[in-house]
Amino acid sequence: MFGTKAFTIAGLLLLLCGTLSVSATEKWLRIETENFGVIGDVSEIELQRVTSEFEALRRKLRELDPKREFRQPVPTTILAIHDLGSLRRFSEGDSFFVDGVMQKCIVFRFGDAAARRNAFRNFAMLLIDNEFGPDRMPAWLRVGVAEYFSSIRFVGDAADPSEIATDPIGSRRPIALETLFGTDHYSYNRQTRETATNFAARSASIVAHLLTSKIDYFPELIRTIEIGKPTLIALSDGYRMQRSDIERIVKPAPVPRFPPTKAPNAEGKTRTVGDLERRGLVAEILIGVGRWDSAASEVSVGENSSQILTIKGLIAERAGKYAAAIDSFEAAIAADPSDYRPNFVLALVLLNRESTEFGLSSGFTETTAVQVRNLLERTIELAPDFGDSYQLLAFLNSVRGEDLLETYNRMEDLLKIAPGNFWYRLRAAELQIGLRDFASARRTLLRLIRSAGTDRMRIYAENTLTRMTSLELQLASLKDKVERDVDGITDKPMSEEEIARRRERALNESLNLALRIPAPEETRILGSIERVECSPASVIVLVLSEGRTYKLRSAAIDGIFLTSYVDKLVNAEFGCGVPNRTAAAVVTFRPAAGATNSGELVSIEFVPSSFRFSTK
């Protein structure tokens, strides 16, 4: 879109190597808790220690708000790898998170302090997101809590050399409090590594101060922010902290030290992981990190288990060998009728065959619906705590318009386990649409759109809102026709012009609801981008609005929240110079003191030329 120095705009459209085989002599141990499993090639004492630390973190999160459960609706496995060569079969990184089809995995190198911290950070964020969801916990608080607890230590532990601050937080580039507290999850995920690290350090510093000064008020702080109170006001009300107090908190967060937490498995001991289980886990993780060829090599030799046959089915399906995939899933079910995983994965594959790349569908055949429903009911029977089976059933039934109330009640029960889960809440909204509870669905979808952390989440929620608006329009048209027929006025259908006018009005209303909500101190204008001036110290964006030019400054391009609701700008570049693709833009900024047409640029949201701000 602009010159060579550019940043990609996120699109939010309103649209209807070889593998390293496991050695036969490699020994892994496993501990199972009621919340997660821990596996590693470490000693039994070391594995118990890892388990105790993760359980201590979960319990301390629960203490932040005793009313929260912090339960996990999808199995989570923590894999502590001692051997570096064994770790490298998955990734060059020393710590990473895998959101797999059948389970979530946190993998880290045992004995590496930085890898350990990253594993704790991923675990904390997983628990926070399941419990709160991104719209109920702003980015600074979510990231700050996870960052603070990532340095968890036991009482009596020796100091870790990594705890010595080599880059004091005060030496980092300052972040205005409005920027820190106003950053949403989508913007946080798009920051550079340096900016994200700075953001996390400052957020953790504030969280540490809150937890050490007045921990009893922390649950109330979360609840007041949940209902929409601005962070600065919430901190002032509960902690009596003013802007100057918060700005002075620039020291590294202290390391939290907790008493040891005993967390053995149900049998009270560790157990050895067998070869089949080990191969299956390795292949699952390889698939999760996108190394399908390596996963195929991992399961190509040796005996088969239900899990390995399921993985073979996934690999065959990805290769386009659909019949072979179905045979493999059915063989997995026959191999172990008590294993819920092949039932669930087969149901998922059947639905994916009739869905778009974003997971949307306009309908499923009767044959598919019956088969998938039977598979999911069997999955629920075998694993009643596995949440993804309920949300997949909700997706099927919302598309088919069948068993809506019963399915919605099931989703309500699931949301008691994971009230913040993005996809579970979205499925509940889809069911509300089917039940014609448009007001509730709209409230949920708008909150999800505004807080989504990825393009896929936003696009899906946007498309769902668009489809709902279209359905409302159709129902309104039918109602108008019925009322006109009853009054005996006319049975003439609406003109094309009237239909177009209504569609444009519905689109405009949806856009107004989907736009980023400005903070009280921010100003929002509708205009066009005239030019972007770049220098080493800052970026200046010139915006033309109602014949007036606004000169808005940002420290860097990646500090601007960029979104497009216009087809031609999706995946376009935003950078220095004069744009070669023009579009209307909703621009939000914080006015400079004593000025009205200059200030700090916050966001740019490209919209259709017909867009107008709602007068409601």
XYZ file of C-alpha atoms in Angstrom:
616
model
C 0.000 0.000 0.000
C 2.856 2.344 0.863
C 6.630 2.318 0.379
C 9.183 -0.262 1.409
C 9.031 0.254 5.190
C 5.646 -1.261 5.885
C 3.437 -3.054 8.354
C 0.674 -5.478 7.366
C -2.896 -4.492 8.144
C -5.018 -7.128 9.830
C -8.164 -7.885 7.862
C -11.511 -7.991 9.625
C -13.948 -8.512 6.783
C -17.676 -8.494 7.166
C -18.100 -11.470 4.833
C -21.178 -13.791 4.417
C 12.596 -32.500 8.193
C 13.095 -35.472 9.144
C 12.274 -36.887 12.538
C 14.454 -38.162 15.360
C 12.906 -41.465 16.413
C 12.494 -42.264 20.076
C 15.220 -44.504 21.350
C 14.053 -47.807 22.715
C 16.203 -47.188 25.804
C 14.813 -43.718 26.482
C 12.866 -43.738 29.737
C 10.014 -41.344 30.419
C 7.986 -41.070 33.633
C 4.497 -39.684 34.135
C 2.508 -38.136 36.985
C -1.203 -37.453 36.611
C -3.039 -34.823 38.683
C -6.716 -33.971 38.465
C -5.828 -30.890 36.417
C -2.907 -31.867 34.180
C -0.334 -34.553 33.416
C 3.440 -34.198 33.684
C 5.822 -36.331 31.611
C 9.581 -36.191 31.414
C 12.857 -37.985 30.863
C 13.876 -36.753 34.346
C 14.182 -38.575 37.654
C 11.161 -39.317 39.806
C 12.175 -36.650 42.330
C 12.636 -34.077 39.563
C 9.272 -34.950 38.030
C 7.560 -34.598 41.407
C 9.213 -31.218 41.758
C 7.966 -30.028 38.361
C 4.446 -31.241 39.190
C 4.490 -29.477 42.556
C 5.602 -26.182 41.013
C 2.894 -26.137 38.363
C 0.263 -27.119 40.898
C 1.508 -24.368 43.225
C 1.065 -21.850 40.407
C -2.499 -23.015 39.745
C -3.388 -22.832 43.433
C -1.916 -19.358 43.782
C -3.969 -18.195 40.818
C -7.044 -19.541 42.587
C -6.116 -17.506 45.664
C -6.305 -14.330 43.596
C -10.038 -14.903 43.418
C -11.440 -17.811 45.479
C -14.628 -17.816 43.404
C -12.687 -18.927 40.314
C -12.077 -22.603 39.622
C -9.252 -22.455 37.038
C -10.245 -25.823 35.630
C -9.204 -27.055 32.201
C -11.783 -28.526 29.799
C -9.136 -30.009 27.481
C -6.336 -32.358 28.666
C -3.062 -30.549 29.281
C 0.309 -32.279 29.271
C 3.511 -30.687 30.555
C 6.585 -32.290 28.995
C 9.906 -31.657 30.787
C 12.799 -32.732 28.574
C 16.272 -33.214 30.039
C 18.022 -34.327 26.850
C 18.585 -31.482 24.384
C 18.735 -33.848 21.407
C 15.378 -35.299 22.389
C 13.899 -31.789 22.609
C 15.196 -30.836 19.177
C 13.011 -33.466 17.517
C 10.160 -30.983 18.092
C 11.606 -27.513 17.762
C 14.759 -25.430 17.913
C 13.212 -23.552 20.832
C 13.746 -24.547 24.456
C 10.113 -23.926 25.435
C 6.878 -23.762 23.455
C 3.119 -24.294 23.650
C 1.161 -26.643 21.376
C -2.610 -26.286 20.932
C -3.302 -29.744 19.568
C -6.448 -31.466 18.337
C -6.656 -33.903 21.256
C -4.746 -32.089 23.997
C -2.689 -29.033 24.830
C 1.039 -29.474 25.480
C 3.617 -27.290 27.185
C 7.132 -28.467 26.310
C 10.281 -27.112 27.951
C 13.904 -28.002 28.571
C 14.399 -29.099 32.174
C 17.120 -27.138 33.963
C 16.913 -24.107 31.658
C 15.675 -21.141 33.721
C 14.376 -19.140 30.742
C 12.558 -22.179 29.297
C 11.028 -22.898 32.702
C 9.748 -19.324 33.008
C 8.203 -19.494 29.549
C 6.490 -22.788 30.408
C 4.988 -21.248 33.563
C 3.924 -18.179 31.566
C 2.122 -20.354 28.992
C 0.462 -22.393 31.729
C -0.724 -19.269 33.557
C -2.131 -17.730 30.363
C -3.935 -20.975 29.515
C -5.619 -20.974 32.925
C -6.410 -17.252 32.782
C -7.927 -17.457 29.293
C -10.137 -20.411 30.216
C -11.352 -18.652 33.345
C -11.683 -15.015 32.319
C -11.448 -14.696 28.583
C -9.734 -11.752 26.875
C -12.719 -9.401 27.150
C -12.939 -9.806 30.938
C -9.234 -9.338 31.663
C -7.398 -6.580 29.766
C -4.059 -7.360 28.165
C -1.929 -5.585 30.789
C -3.570 -7.541 33.618
C -3.524 -10.916 31.817
C 0.083 -10.540 30.705
C 1.151 -8.989 34.014
C -0.281 -11.807 36.138
C 1.218 -14.491 33.874
C 4.600 -12.743 33.798
C 4.641 -12.305 37.580
C 3.822 -15.933 38.306
C 6.218 -17.218 35.655
C 9.075 -16.703 38.124
C 7.496 -18.939 40.786
C 9.945 -20.429 43.311
C 9.633 -22.577 46.409
C 10.430 -21.142 49.822
C 14.011 -22.044 50.648
C 15.175 -22.288 47.039
C 18.586 -20.894 46.264
C 18.600 -17.723 44.205
C 18.623 -18.336 40.475
C 21.252 -16.354 38.522
C 18.555 -15.494 35.971
C 16.736 -13.485 38.655
C 19.493 -10.862 38.673
C 18.186 -7.991 36.574
C 20.613 -7.291 33.726
C 18.159 -4.960 31.968
C 16.435 -2.838 34.645
C 12.889 -1.949 33.703
C 13.610 1.732 34.244
C 16.049 1.677 31.321
C 13.376 0.574 28.882
C 11.409 2.956 26.682
C 8.588 4.462 28.784
C 5.003 3.484 27.979
C 2.239 6.017 28.566
C -0.305 4.631 31.029
C -3.121 5.208 28.540
C -1.213 3.096 26.027
C -0.375 0.397 28.582
C -3.936 0.098 29.889
C -5.538 0.663 26.482
C -3.604 -2.057 24.626
C -5.936 -4.887 23.664
C -4.996 -8.534 23.119
C -4.900 -8.253 19.335
C -2.476 -5.313 19.493
C -0.346 -7.043 22.119
C 0.015 -10.133 19.926
C 1.188 -7.986 17.009
C 3.926 -6.133 18.917
C 7.598 -6.618 18.224
C 9.442 -8.886 20.648
C 11.171 -5.918 22.294
C 7.921 -3.992 22.705
C 6.090 -7.041 24.055
C 8.877 -7.705 26.563
C 8.731 -4.095 27.738
C 4.939 -4.274 28.002
C 5.111 -7.518 30.016
C 7.780 -6.197 32.396
C 5.862 -3.028 33.209
C 2.577 -4.911 33.574
C 4.195 -7.456 35.916
C 5.648 -4.615 37.982
C 2.182 -3.156 38.558
C 0.646 -6.566 39.302
C 3.401 -7.319 41.826
C 2.727 -4.041 43.600
C -1.013 -4.754 43.741
C -0.524 -8.272 45.089
C 1.969 -7.240 47.751
C 0.130 -4.109 48.891
C -3.517 -5.169 49.020
C -4.099 -8.686 47.719
C -7.564 -8.957 49.321
C -8.910 -6.317 46.952
C -7.579 -8.016 43.818
C -10.794 -10.016 43.102
C -12.808 -6.804 43.340
C -10.389 -5.053 40.981
C -10.957 -7.801 38.410
C -14.736 -7.563 38.785
C -14.816 -3.768 38.432
C -12.686 -3.979 35.275
C -14.934 -6.786 33.967
C -17.999 -4.522 34.107
C -16.217 -1.842 32.116
C -14.694 0.540 34.647
C -11.493 2.144 33.250
C -8.328 0.777 34.834
C -7.092 4.104 36.203
C -10.415 4.709 37.962
C -10.542 1.114 39.271
C -7.039 1.456 40.721
C -7.918 4.804 42.253
C -11.090 3.431 43.845
C -9.635 0.243 45.289
C -5.955 0.948 45.843
C -6.030 4.735 46.213
C -3.373 4.854 43.502
C -3.116 7.951 41.373
C -1.376 8.314 38.019
C 1.869 9.488 39.635
C 1.889 6.468 41.976
C 1.574 4.023 39.077
C 4.186 5.785 36.968
C 6.711 5.385 39.789
C 6.380 1.580 39.699
C 9.253 0.902 37.318
C 11.300 -1.673 39.212
C 11.424 -5.380 38.254
C 8.689 -7.482 39.842
C 9.894 -9.495 42.849
C 10.126 -13.262 42.541
C 7.106 -14.898 44.208
C 8.108 -17.681 46.617
C 5.534 -20.215 47.729
C 5.520 -23.185 50.115
C 5.930 -26.614 48.479
C 2.710 -28.122 47.134
C 2.315 -31.880 47.121
C 0.558 -33.019 43.964
C 0.919 -36.772 43.389
C -1.105 -38.814 40.959
C -4.196 -40.793 41.921
C -2.111 -43.866 42.706
C 0.313 -41.828 44.789
C 3.316 -42.604 42.588
C 4.855 -42.035 39.196
C 4.614 -44.570 36.412
C 6.767 -45.430 33.421
C 5.546 -44.253 30.020
C 5.355 -47.128 27.543
C 6.664 -47.042 23.997
C 3.224 -46.738 22.366
C 2.179 -43.872 24.638
C 5.511 -42.127 24.102
C 5.346 -42.427 20.309
C 1.787 -41.182 20.309
C 2.615 -38.117 22.399
C 5.660 -37.282 20.268
C 3.599 -37.544 17.071
C 0.814 -35.371 18.533
C 3.292 -32.649 19.410
C 4.978 -32.854 16.007
C 1.591 -32.369 14.335
C 0.891 -29.451 16.672
C 4.076 -27.664 15.587
C 3.314 -28.383 11.917
C 5.884 -31.120 11.303
C 3.613 -33.621 9.616
C 6.362 -35.566 7.835
C 8.208 -36.068 11.111
C 4.991 -37.191 12.782
C 4.382 -39.699 9.976
C 7.863 -41.142 10.448
C 7.262 -41.417 14.181
C 4.190 -43.650 13.762
C 5.300 -45.551 10.651
C 7.016 -48.402 12.493
C 6.139 -50.546 15.468
C 2.856 -51.600 16.985
C -0.301 -49.546 16.736
C -2.454 -48.233 19.551
C -5.764 -46.397 19.346
C -3.908 -43.097 19.706
C -1.369 -43.936 16.991
C -4.080 -45.099 14.598
C -5.912 -41.825 15.241
C -2.773 -39.867 14.403
C -2.296 -41.935 11.233
C -5.834 -40.979 10.274
C -5.059 -37.276 10.743
C -1.930 -37.596 8.608
C -3.809 -39.454 5.853
C -6.607 -36.858 5.860
C -4.095 -34.017 5.512
C -2.524 -35.834 2.547
C -5.940 -35.998 0.867
C -6.336 -39.737 1.430
C -9.809 -39.434 2.861
C -10.852 -43.095 2.582
C -7.613 -44.234 4.263
C -8.180 -41.680 7.023
C -11.683 -42.996 7.745
C -10.375 -46.570 7.804
C -7.691 -45.559 10.281
C -10.156 -43.787 12.606
C -12.519 -46.750 12.535
C -9.606 -49.115 13.262
C -8.676 -46.907 16.240
C -12.223 -47.106 17.609
C -12.210 -50.878 17.226
C -8.755 -51.178 18.836
C -9.946 -49.456 22.035
C -13.687 -48.764 22.343
C -13.014 -46.924 25.637
C -10.785 -44.272 23.986
C -12.764 -41.113 23.273
C -10.115 -39.564 21.024
C -10.750 -41.349 17.694
C -14.489 -40.723 18.038
C -13.901 -37.006 18.506
C -11.278 -36.639 15.777
C -13.403 -38.530 13.248
C -16.345 -36.236 14.036
C -14.080 -33.209 13.590
C -12.752 -34.428 10.244
C -16.276 -35.148 8.952
C -17.392 -31.609 9.824
C -14.241 -30.030 8.409
C -14.971 -31.673 5.061
C -18.105 -29.534 4.769
C -16.747 -26.296 6.305
C -14.703 -23.355 5.047
C -11.052 -22.760 5.942
C -12.250 -20.455 8.736
C -14.507 -23.162 10.196
C -17.817 -21.769 8.910
C -20.554 -23.808 7.243
C -23.934 -23.090 5.715
C -25.157 -26.635 6.224
C -24.302 -30.291 6.758
C -25.933 -33.250 5.054
C -28.315 -35.425 7.023
C -25.945 -38.380 6.739
C -23.015 -36.381 8.114
C -25.131 -34.899 10.896
C -26.343 -38.286 12.123
C -22.869 -39.827 12.010
C -21.186 -36.887 13.752
C -23.864 -36.623 16.417
C -23.470 -40.318 17.278
C -19.682 -39.970 17.463
C -19.872 -36.916 19.722
C -22.453 -38.454 22.030
C -20.112 -41.425 22.390
C -17.213 -39.044 23.084
C -19.203 -37.286 25.802
C -20.149 -40.622 27.336
C -16.502 -41.729 27.458
C -15.027 -38.357 28.520
C -17.697 -36.126 30.099
C -15.077 -33.501 31.075
C -13.665 -33.075 27.557
C -15.086 -29.691 26.616
C -14.318 -29.595 22.891
C -16.826 -32.372 22.163
C -19.651 -30.173 23.506
C -18.609 -27.154 21.452
C -18.336 -29.273 18.292
C -21.834 -30.632 18.913
C -23.041 -27.056 19.437
C -21.543 -26.055 16.081
C -23.301 -28.902 14.284
C -26.673 -28.279 15.905
C -26.544 -24.502 15.434
C -25.869 -24.951 11.698
C -28.596 -27.593 11.392
C -31.029 -25.735 13.675
C -31.669 -28.897 15.686
C -31.878 -29.581 19.443
C -30.969 -25.945 20.074
C -32.297 -25.520 23.602
C -30.892 -28.793 24.913
C -27.509 -28.065 23.323
C -27.489 -24.528 24.717
C -28.118 -25.882 28.219
C -25.137 -28.200 27.771
C -22.986 -25.264 26.703
C -24.096 -23.342 29.790
C -22.784 -26.209 31.920
C -19.522 -26.219 29.962
C -19.109 -22.483 30.470
C -19.185 -23.077 34.219
C -15.935 -25.011 33.747
C -14.330 -22.589 31.291
C -16.357 -19.342 31.425
C -13.780 -17.365 29.465
C -13.060 -19.766 26.593
C -13.449 -17.819 23.338
C -14.775 -20.681 21.182
C -17.155 -22.017 23.813
C -18.716 -18.583 24.214
C -18.937 -18.139 20.457
C -20.740 -21.491 20.101
C -23.192 -20.411 22.793
C -23.842 -17.213 20.801
C -24.494 -19.247 17.636
C -27.082 -21.276 19.528
C -28.671 -18.058 20.807
C -29.001 -16.916 17.207
C -30.825 -20.142 16.393
C -33.082 -19.549 19.400
C -33.722 -15.997 18.108
C -32.143 -14.414 21.195
C -30.400 -11.845 19.021
C -29.774 -9.312 21.803
C -27.789 -11.758 23.950
C -25.892 -13.131 20.954
C -25.005 -9.633 19.780
C -23.648 -8.649 23.195
C -21.442 -11.744 23.280
C -20.216 -11.398 19.692
C -19.330 -7.732 20.071
C -17.301 -8.433 23.194
C -15.515 -11.267 21.396
C -14.803 -9.138 18.317
C -13.336 -6.336 20.409
C -11.132 -8.643 22.461
C -10.098 -11.354 19.970
C -6.374 -11.987 19.960
C -5.987 -13.358 16.416
C -7.256 -12.671 12.896
C -9.038 -16.032 12.755
C -10.972 -15.296 15.948
C -11.989 -11.835 14.784
C -12.956 -12.893 11.269
C -15.077 -15.766 12.574
C -16.865 -13.570 15.117
C -17.352 -10.835 12.507
C -18.818 -13.279 10.006
C -21.147 -14.664 12.659
C -22.366 -11.160 13.482
C -22.896 -10.428 9.783
C -24.883 -13.624 9.268
C -27.004 -12.784 12.291
C -27.664 -9.264 10.988
C -28.679 -10.719 7.636
C -31.055 -13.130 9.347
C -32.584 -10.310 11.403
C -33.100 -8.334 8.202
C -34.831 -11.270 6.509
C -37.106 -11.814 9.497
C -37.913 -8.101 9.630
C -38.829 -8.162 5.927
C -41.145 -11.118 6.444
C -42.730 -9.394 9.428
C -43.272 -6.218 7.391
C -44.916 -8.203 4.629
C -47.213 -10.062 7.021
C -48.252 -6.828 8.723
C -48.959 -5.162 5.385
C -51.004 -8.168 4.259
C -53.019 -8.134 7.484
C -53.744 -4.416 7.189
C -54.871 -4.953 3.630
C -52.565 -2.209 2.405
C -50.450 -4.045 -0.156
C -48.828 -7.326 -0.840
C -46.203 -5.735 -3.050
C -42.671 -6.975 -2.172
C -39.959 -4.503 -1.232
C -38.132 -2.842 -4.100
C -34.495 -3.569 -4.863
C -33.691 -0.032 -3.691
C -35.377 -0.666 -0.329
C -33.563 -3.978 0.124
C -30.236 -2.307 -0.702
C -30.985 0.554 1.702
C -31.773 -1.849 4.536
C -28.670 -3.915 3.889
C -26.465 -0.821 3.921
C -28.075 0.330 7.157
C -27.544 -3.097 8.768
C -23.901 -3.137 7.627
C -23.340 0.368 8.993
C -24.870 -0.565 12.351
C -22.712 -3.697 12.572
C -19.587 -1.696 11.802
C -20.390 0.864 14.473
C -20.756 -1.934 16.980
C -17.583 -3.705 15.850
C -15.256 -0.688 15.983
C -12.775 -0.314 18.805
C -14.379 1.501 21.759
C -12.473 4.744 22.463
C -11.347 5.467 26.021
C -12.799 8.578 27.752
C -9.676 10.624 27.006
C -9.589 9.643 23.306
C -11.091 11.387 20.261
C -12.395 9.597 17.184
C -12.739 11.065 13.680
C -13.770 9.814 10.232
C -11.390 10.767 7.457
C -8.665 9.524 5.115
C -4.914 8.950 5.439
C -3.018 11.555 3.426
C 0.598 10.691 4.206
C 2.840 8.823 6.670
C 6.075 10.579 7.631
C 8.723 8.342 9.214
C 11.817 9.270 11.221
C 14.050 7.291 13.608
C 12.309 8.875 16.597
C 8.648 8.687 15.562
C 5.985 8.238 12.912
C 3.601 11.068 11.983
C 0.334 10.276 10.208
C -1.512 13.104 8.453
C -5.287 12.594 8.403
C -7.799 14.686 6.447
C -11.247 14.937 8.073
C -13.998 17.409 7.120
C -11.521 19.737 5.404
C -9.145 19.777 8.378
C -5.719 18.129 8.613
C -4.762 16.273 11.772
C -1.102 15.641 12.622
C -0.942 12.510 14.774
C 2.210 10.992 16.215
C 3.208 7.442 17.206
C 6.512 6.091 18.499
C 6.459 3.332 15.874
C 4.171 1.880 13.212
C 3.752 -1.364 15.130
C 2.393 0.640 18.047
C -0.699 1.618 16.023
C -3.804 -0.579 16.167
C -4.531 -1.304 12.466
C -7.663 -3.002 11.178
C -9.467 -3.144 7.836
C -13.142 -3.741 7.126
C -12.499 -3.151 3.410
C -11.662 -5.993 1.021
C -8.966 -4.196 -0.946
C -6.905 -3.371 2.143
C -6.885 -6.803 3.754
C -3.234 -7.967 3.950
C -2.165 -4.684 2.364
C 0.854 -2.885 3.800
C 0.791 0.244 5.904
C 4.021 2.193 5.913
C 5.889 5.382 5.106
C 4.842 7.634 2.229
C 1.642 8.425 0.341
C -0.917 5.604 0.138
C -1.594 4.180 -3.302
C -4.858 2.644 -2.110
C -7.247 5.076 -0.469
C -10.113 4.288 1.862
C -12.148 5.965 4.553
C -10.714 5.471 8.011
C -11.932 5.801 11.585
C -8.949 7.301 13.407
C -8.659 7.408 17.194
C -6.123 9.592 19.010
C -5.372 11.248 22.336
C -5.329 15.047 21.785
C -2.211 16.906 22.840
C -2.594 19.399 25.671
C -4.262 22.561 24.392
C -4.664 21.189 20.861
C -7.526 19.630 18.915
C -5.858 18.527 15.664
C -2.686 16.910 17.009
C -1.847 14.235 19.540
C -0.882 10.588 20.034
C -2.277 8.192 17.414
C -3.997 5.128 18.879
C -5.759 3.289 16.064
C -6.719 3.336 12.388
C -9.706 1.271 11.240
C -10.400 1.295 7.486
C -14.119 1.261 6.623
C -16.311 1.381 3.486
C -16.816 4.824 1.919
C -20.518 4.654 2.854
C -19.743 4.344 6.576
C -21.200 6.919 8.960
C -21.016 7.138 12.739
C -24.210 5.982 14.410
C -26.323 8.774 15.878
C -27.788 6.520 18.576
